[in-house]
mmCIF file of C-alpha atoms in Angstrom:
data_model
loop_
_atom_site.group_PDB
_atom_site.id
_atom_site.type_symbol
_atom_site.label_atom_id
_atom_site.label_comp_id
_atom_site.label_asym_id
_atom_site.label_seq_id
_atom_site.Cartn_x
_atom_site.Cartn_y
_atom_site.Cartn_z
ATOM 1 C CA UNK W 13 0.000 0.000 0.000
ATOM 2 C CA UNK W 14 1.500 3.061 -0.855
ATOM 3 C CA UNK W 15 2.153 6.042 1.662
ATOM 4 C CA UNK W 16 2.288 9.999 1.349
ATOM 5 C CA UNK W 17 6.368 9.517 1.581
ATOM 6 C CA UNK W 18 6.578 7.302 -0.875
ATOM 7 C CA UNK W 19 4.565 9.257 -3.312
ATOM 8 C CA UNK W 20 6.341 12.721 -2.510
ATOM 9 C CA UNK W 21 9.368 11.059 -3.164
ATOM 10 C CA UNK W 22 8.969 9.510 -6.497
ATOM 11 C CA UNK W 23 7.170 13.181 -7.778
ATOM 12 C CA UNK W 24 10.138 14.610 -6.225
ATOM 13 C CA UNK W 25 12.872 12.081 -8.298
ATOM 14 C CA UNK W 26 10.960 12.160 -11.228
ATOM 15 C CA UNK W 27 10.676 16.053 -11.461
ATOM 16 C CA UNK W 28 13.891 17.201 -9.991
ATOM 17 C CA UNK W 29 14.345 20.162 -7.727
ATOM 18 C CA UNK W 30 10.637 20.030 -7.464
ATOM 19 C CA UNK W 31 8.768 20.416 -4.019
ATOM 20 C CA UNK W 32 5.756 18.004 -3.294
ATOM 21 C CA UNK W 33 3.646 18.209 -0.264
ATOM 22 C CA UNK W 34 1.442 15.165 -0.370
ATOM 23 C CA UNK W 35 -1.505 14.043 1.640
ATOM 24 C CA UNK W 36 -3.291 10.891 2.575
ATOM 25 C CA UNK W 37 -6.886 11.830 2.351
ATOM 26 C CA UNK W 38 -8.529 8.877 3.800
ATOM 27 C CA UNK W 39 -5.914 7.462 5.994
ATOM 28 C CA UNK W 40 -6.408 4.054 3.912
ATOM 29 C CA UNK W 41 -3.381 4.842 1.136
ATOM 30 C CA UNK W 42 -5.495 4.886 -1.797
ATOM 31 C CA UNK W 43 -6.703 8.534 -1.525
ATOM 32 C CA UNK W 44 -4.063 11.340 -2.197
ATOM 33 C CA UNK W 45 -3.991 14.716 -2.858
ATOM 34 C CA UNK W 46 -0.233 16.474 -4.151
ATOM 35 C CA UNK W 47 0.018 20.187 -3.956
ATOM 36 C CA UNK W 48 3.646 20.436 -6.275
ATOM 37 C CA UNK W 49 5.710 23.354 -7.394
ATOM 38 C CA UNK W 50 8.319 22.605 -9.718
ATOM 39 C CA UNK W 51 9.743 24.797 -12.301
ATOM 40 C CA UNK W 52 8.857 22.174 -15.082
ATOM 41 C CA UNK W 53 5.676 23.189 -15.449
ATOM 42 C CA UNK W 54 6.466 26.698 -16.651
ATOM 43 C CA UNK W 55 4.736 27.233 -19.776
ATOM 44 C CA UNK W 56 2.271 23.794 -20.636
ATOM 45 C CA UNK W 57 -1.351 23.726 -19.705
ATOM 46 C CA UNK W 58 -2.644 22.440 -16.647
ATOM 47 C CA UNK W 59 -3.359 18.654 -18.401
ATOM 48 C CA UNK W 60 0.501 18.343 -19.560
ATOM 49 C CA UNK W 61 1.256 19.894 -16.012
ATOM 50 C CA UNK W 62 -0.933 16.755 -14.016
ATOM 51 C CA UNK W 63 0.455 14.400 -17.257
ATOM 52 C CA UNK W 64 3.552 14.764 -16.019
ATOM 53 C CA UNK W 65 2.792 13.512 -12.486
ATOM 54 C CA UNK W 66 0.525 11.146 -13.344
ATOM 55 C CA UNK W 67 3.125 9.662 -15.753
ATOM 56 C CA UNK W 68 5.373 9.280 -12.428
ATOM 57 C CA UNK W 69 2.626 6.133 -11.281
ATOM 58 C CA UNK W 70 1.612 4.573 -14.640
ATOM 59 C CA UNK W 71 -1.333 2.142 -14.436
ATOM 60 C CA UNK W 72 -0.728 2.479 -10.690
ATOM 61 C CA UNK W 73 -3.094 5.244 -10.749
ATOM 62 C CA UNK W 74 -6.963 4.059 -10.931
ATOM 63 C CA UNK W 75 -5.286 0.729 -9.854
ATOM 64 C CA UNK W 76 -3.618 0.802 -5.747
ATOM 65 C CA UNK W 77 -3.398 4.508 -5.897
ATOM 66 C CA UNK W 78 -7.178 5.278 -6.453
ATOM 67 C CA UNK W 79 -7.445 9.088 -6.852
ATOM 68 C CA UNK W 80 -4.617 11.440 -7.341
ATOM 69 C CA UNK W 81 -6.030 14.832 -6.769
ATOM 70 C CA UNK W 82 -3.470 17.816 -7.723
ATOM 71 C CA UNK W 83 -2.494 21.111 -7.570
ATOM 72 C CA UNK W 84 0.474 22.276 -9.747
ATOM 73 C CA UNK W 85 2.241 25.415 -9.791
ATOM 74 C CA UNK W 86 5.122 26.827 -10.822
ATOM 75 C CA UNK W 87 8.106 28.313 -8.392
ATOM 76 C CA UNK W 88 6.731 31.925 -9.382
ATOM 77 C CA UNK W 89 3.044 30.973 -9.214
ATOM 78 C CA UNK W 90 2.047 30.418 -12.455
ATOM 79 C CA UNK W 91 0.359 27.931 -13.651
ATOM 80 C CA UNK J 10 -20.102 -5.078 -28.082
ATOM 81 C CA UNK J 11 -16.204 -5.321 -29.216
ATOM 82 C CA UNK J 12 -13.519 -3.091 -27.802
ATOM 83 C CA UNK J 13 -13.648 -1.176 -31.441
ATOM 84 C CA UNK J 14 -17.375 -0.714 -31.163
ATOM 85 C CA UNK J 15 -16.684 1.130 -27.665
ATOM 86 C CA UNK J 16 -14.319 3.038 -28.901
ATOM 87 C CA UNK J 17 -15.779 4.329 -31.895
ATOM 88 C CA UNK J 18 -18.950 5.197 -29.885
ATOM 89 C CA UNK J 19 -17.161 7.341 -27.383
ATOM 90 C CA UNK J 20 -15.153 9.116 -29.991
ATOM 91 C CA UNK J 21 -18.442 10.183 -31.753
ATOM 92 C CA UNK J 22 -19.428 10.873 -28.405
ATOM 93 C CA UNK J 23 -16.906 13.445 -27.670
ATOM 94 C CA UNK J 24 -17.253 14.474 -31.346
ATOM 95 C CA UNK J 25 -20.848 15.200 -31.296
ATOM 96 C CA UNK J 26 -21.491 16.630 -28.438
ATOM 97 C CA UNK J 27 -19.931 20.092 -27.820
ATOM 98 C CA UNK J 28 -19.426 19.583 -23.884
ATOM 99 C CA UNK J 29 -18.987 16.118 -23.129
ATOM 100 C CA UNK J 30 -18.447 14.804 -19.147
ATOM 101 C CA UNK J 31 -17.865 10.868 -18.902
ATOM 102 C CA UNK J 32 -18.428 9.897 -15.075
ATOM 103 C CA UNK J 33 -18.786 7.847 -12.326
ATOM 104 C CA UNK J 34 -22.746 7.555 -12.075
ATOM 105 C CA UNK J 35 -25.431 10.495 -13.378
ATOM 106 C CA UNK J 36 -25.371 13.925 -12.975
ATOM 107 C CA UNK J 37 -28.441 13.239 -10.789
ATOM 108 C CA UNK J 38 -26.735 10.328 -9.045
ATOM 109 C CA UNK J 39 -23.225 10.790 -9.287
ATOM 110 C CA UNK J 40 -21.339 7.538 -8.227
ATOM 111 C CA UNK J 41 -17.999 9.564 -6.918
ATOM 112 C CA UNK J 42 -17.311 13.158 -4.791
ATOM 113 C CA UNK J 43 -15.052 14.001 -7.983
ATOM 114 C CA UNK J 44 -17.439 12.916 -10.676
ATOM 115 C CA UNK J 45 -19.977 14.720 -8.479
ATOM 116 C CA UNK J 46 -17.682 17.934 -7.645
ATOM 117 C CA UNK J 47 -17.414 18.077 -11.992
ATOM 118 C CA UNK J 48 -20.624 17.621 -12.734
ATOM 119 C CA UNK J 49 -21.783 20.432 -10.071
ATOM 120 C CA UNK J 50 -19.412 22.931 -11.595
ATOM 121 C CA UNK J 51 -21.634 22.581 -14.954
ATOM 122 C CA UNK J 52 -24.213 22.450 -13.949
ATOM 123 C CA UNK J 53 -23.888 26.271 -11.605
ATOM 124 C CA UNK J 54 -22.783 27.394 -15.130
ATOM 125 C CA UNK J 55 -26.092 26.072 -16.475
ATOM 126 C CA UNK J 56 -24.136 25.196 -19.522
ATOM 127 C CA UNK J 57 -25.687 22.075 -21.164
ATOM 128 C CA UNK J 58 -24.029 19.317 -21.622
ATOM 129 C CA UNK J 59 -24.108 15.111 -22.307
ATOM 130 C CA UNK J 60 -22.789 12.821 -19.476
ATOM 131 C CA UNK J 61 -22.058 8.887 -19.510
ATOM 132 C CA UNK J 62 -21.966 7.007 -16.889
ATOM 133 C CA UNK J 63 -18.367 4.973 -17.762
ATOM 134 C CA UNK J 64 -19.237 2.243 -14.683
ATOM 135 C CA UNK J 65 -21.708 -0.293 -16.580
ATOM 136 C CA UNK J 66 -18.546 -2.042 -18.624
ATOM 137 C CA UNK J 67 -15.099 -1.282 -17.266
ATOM 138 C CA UNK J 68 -13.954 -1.284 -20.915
ATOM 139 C CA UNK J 69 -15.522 2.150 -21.305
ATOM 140 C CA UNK J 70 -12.980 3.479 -19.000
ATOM 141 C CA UNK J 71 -10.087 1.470 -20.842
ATOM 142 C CA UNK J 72 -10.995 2.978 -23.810
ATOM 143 C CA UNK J 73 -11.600 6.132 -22.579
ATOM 144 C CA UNK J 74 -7.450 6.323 -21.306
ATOM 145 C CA UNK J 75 -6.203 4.957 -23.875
ATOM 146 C CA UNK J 76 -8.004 7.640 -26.514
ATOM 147 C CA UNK J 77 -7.484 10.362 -23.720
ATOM 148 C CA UNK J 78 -4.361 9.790 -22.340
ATOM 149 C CA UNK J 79 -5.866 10.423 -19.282
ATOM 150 C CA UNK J 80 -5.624 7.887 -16.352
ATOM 151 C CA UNK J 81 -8.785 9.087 -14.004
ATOM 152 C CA UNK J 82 -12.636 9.963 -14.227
ATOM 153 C CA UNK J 83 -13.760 12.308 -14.133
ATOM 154 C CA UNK J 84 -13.050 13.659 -18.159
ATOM 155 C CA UNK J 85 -14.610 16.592 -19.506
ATOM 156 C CA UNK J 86 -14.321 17.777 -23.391
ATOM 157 C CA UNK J 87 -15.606 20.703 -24.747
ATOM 158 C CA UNK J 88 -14.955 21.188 -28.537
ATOM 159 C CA UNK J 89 -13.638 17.597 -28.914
ATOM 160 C CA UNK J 90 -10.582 18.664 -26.845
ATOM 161 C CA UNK J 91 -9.943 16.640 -23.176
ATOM 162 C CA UNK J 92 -10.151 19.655 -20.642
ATOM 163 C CA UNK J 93 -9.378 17.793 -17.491
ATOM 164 C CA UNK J 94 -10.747 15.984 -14.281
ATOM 165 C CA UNK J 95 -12.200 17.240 -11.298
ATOM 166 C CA UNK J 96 -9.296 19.182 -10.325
ATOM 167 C CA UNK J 97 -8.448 21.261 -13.162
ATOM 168 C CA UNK J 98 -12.388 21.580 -13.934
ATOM 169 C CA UNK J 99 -12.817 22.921 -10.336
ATOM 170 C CA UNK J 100 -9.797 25.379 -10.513
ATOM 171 C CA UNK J 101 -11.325 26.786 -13.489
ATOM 172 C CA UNK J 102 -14.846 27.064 -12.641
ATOM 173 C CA UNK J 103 -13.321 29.419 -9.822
ATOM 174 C CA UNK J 104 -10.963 31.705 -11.708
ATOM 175 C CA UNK J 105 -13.948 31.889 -14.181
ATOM 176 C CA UNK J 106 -11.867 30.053 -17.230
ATOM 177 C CA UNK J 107 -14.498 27.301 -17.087
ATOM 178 C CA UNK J 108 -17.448 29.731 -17.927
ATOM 179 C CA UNK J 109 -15.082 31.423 -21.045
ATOM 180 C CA UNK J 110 -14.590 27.872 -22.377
ATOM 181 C CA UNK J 111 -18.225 26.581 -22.858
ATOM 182 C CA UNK J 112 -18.858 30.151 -23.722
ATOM 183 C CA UNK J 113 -21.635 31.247 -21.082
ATOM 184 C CA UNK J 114 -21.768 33.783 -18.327
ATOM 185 C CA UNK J 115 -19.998 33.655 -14.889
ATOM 186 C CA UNK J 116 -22.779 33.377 -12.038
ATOM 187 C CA UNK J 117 -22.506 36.429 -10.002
ATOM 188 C CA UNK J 118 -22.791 34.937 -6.734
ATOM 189 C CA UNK J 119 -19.371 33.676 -6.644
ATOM 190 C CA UNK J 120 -16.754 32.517 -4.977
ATOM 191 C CA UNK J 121 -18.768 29.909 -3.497
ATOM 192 C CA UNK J 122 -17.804 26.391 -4.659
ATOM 193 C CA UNK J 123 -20.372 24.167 -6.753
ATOM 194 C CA UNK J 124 -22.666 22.070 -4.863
ATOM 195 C CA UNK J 125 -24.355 18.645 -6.463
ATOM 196 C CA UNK J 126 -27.594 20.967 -5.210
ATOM 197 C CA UNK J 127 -29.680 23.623 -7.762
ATOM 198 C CA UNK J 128 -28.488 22.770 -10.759
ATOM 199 C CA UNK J 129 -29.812 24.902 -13.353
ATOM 200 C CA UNK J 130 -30.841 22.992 -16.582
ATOM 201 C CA UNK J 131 -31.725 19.820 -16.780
ATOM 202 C CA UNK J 132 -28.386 17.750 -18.283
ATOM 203 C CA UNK J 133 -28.512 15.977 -21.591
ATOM 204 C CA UNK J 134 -27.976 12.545 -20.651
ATOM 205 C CA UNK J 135 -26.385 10.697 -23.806
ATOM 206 C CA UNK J 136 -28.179 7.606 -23.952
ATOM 207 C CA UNK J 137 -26.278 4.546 -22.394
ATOM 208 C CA UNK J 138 -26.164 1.770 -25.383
ATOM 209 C CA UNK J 139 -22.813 0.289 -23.847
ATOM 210 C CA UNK J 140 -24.577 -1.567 -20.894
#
């Protein structure tokens, strides 16, 4: 079962220098939500922006990892 | 129905109807808080707009990834083009992107988030032929 650890630190391998505060929503490690700021997301649209993360899990997501809620900035705010 | 079948009807689905939302449940029954959350958003924009329910055959959801690119459902289109899942829908019902994209009206009495409650036209419901 996967943990809010684990999953910050895979976003924050995959997407270096990237900061990723993750939560557990339900306590049961198949509900998370990610707030992440990482400079790679400077100039796509908010689906290549959650692509990016969600392309960190694979067919993990909708399988253990359930729902993946995010929030995705950019070091300067932007989306 | 073959996997080709299901395909082809969702493409026409997202083809032919200008704002598409593929879900977990009904917009009057919504299966899931984030197919419910989406759904809400559109319907305090009173925007019309088709919904299928993607739980009777878990090769609707298959499909819908693998022509989406998209791992989770919620999915809205609007124009043909994938706009995003709960999250992204929800961020841009509140900065009022949401409302610019299907074209209608912000509601004045804003910033409150959507509801499931009051929505204001009745949803198209794309008939479910999959099941």
């Amino acid at each position: 079962m996967p943990t809010a650890t684990e999953l910050k630190e895979r976003i924050e391998s995959a997407l270096p220098g990237s900061e990723a505060n993750v939560e557990d929503l339900t306590g049961g490690g198949d509900h998370f939500r990610a707030e992440i700021v990482s400079d790679r997301f400077a100039g796509l649209s908010r689906i290549e922006q959650h692509r990016l993360v969600y392309d960190v899990f694979g067919t993990e997501i909708g399988g253990p990892i359930h729902a993946l809620s995010l929030k995705t900035t950019t070091p300067e705010g932007q989306r | 129905m073959t996997n080709e079948e299901i395909r082809d009807f969702i493409q026409t689905a997202i083809a032919e109807n200008r704002v598409m939302l593929f879900m977990k449940g009904t917009p009057e029954q919504p299966a899931c808080g984030f197919s419910m959350r989406t759904s809400a958003a559109l319907n305090a924009l009173g925007v019309q707009y088709a919904a299928l329910d993607i739980l009777p055959d878990p090769r609707i959801r298959q499909e819908l990834s693998a022509i989406s690119n998209w791992p989770t459902i919620p999915q809205l289109f609007v124009d043909g083009e994938l706009v995003g899942g709960c999250d992204i829908v929800t961020e841009m019902y509140e900065s009022g992107e949401l409302a610019q994209r299907v074209g209608v009206e912000q509601p004045q009495h804003e910033p409150e988030p959507p509801t499931a409650e009051a929505p204001q036209s009745a949803p198209l419901g794309v008939e479910n032929r999959l099941s």
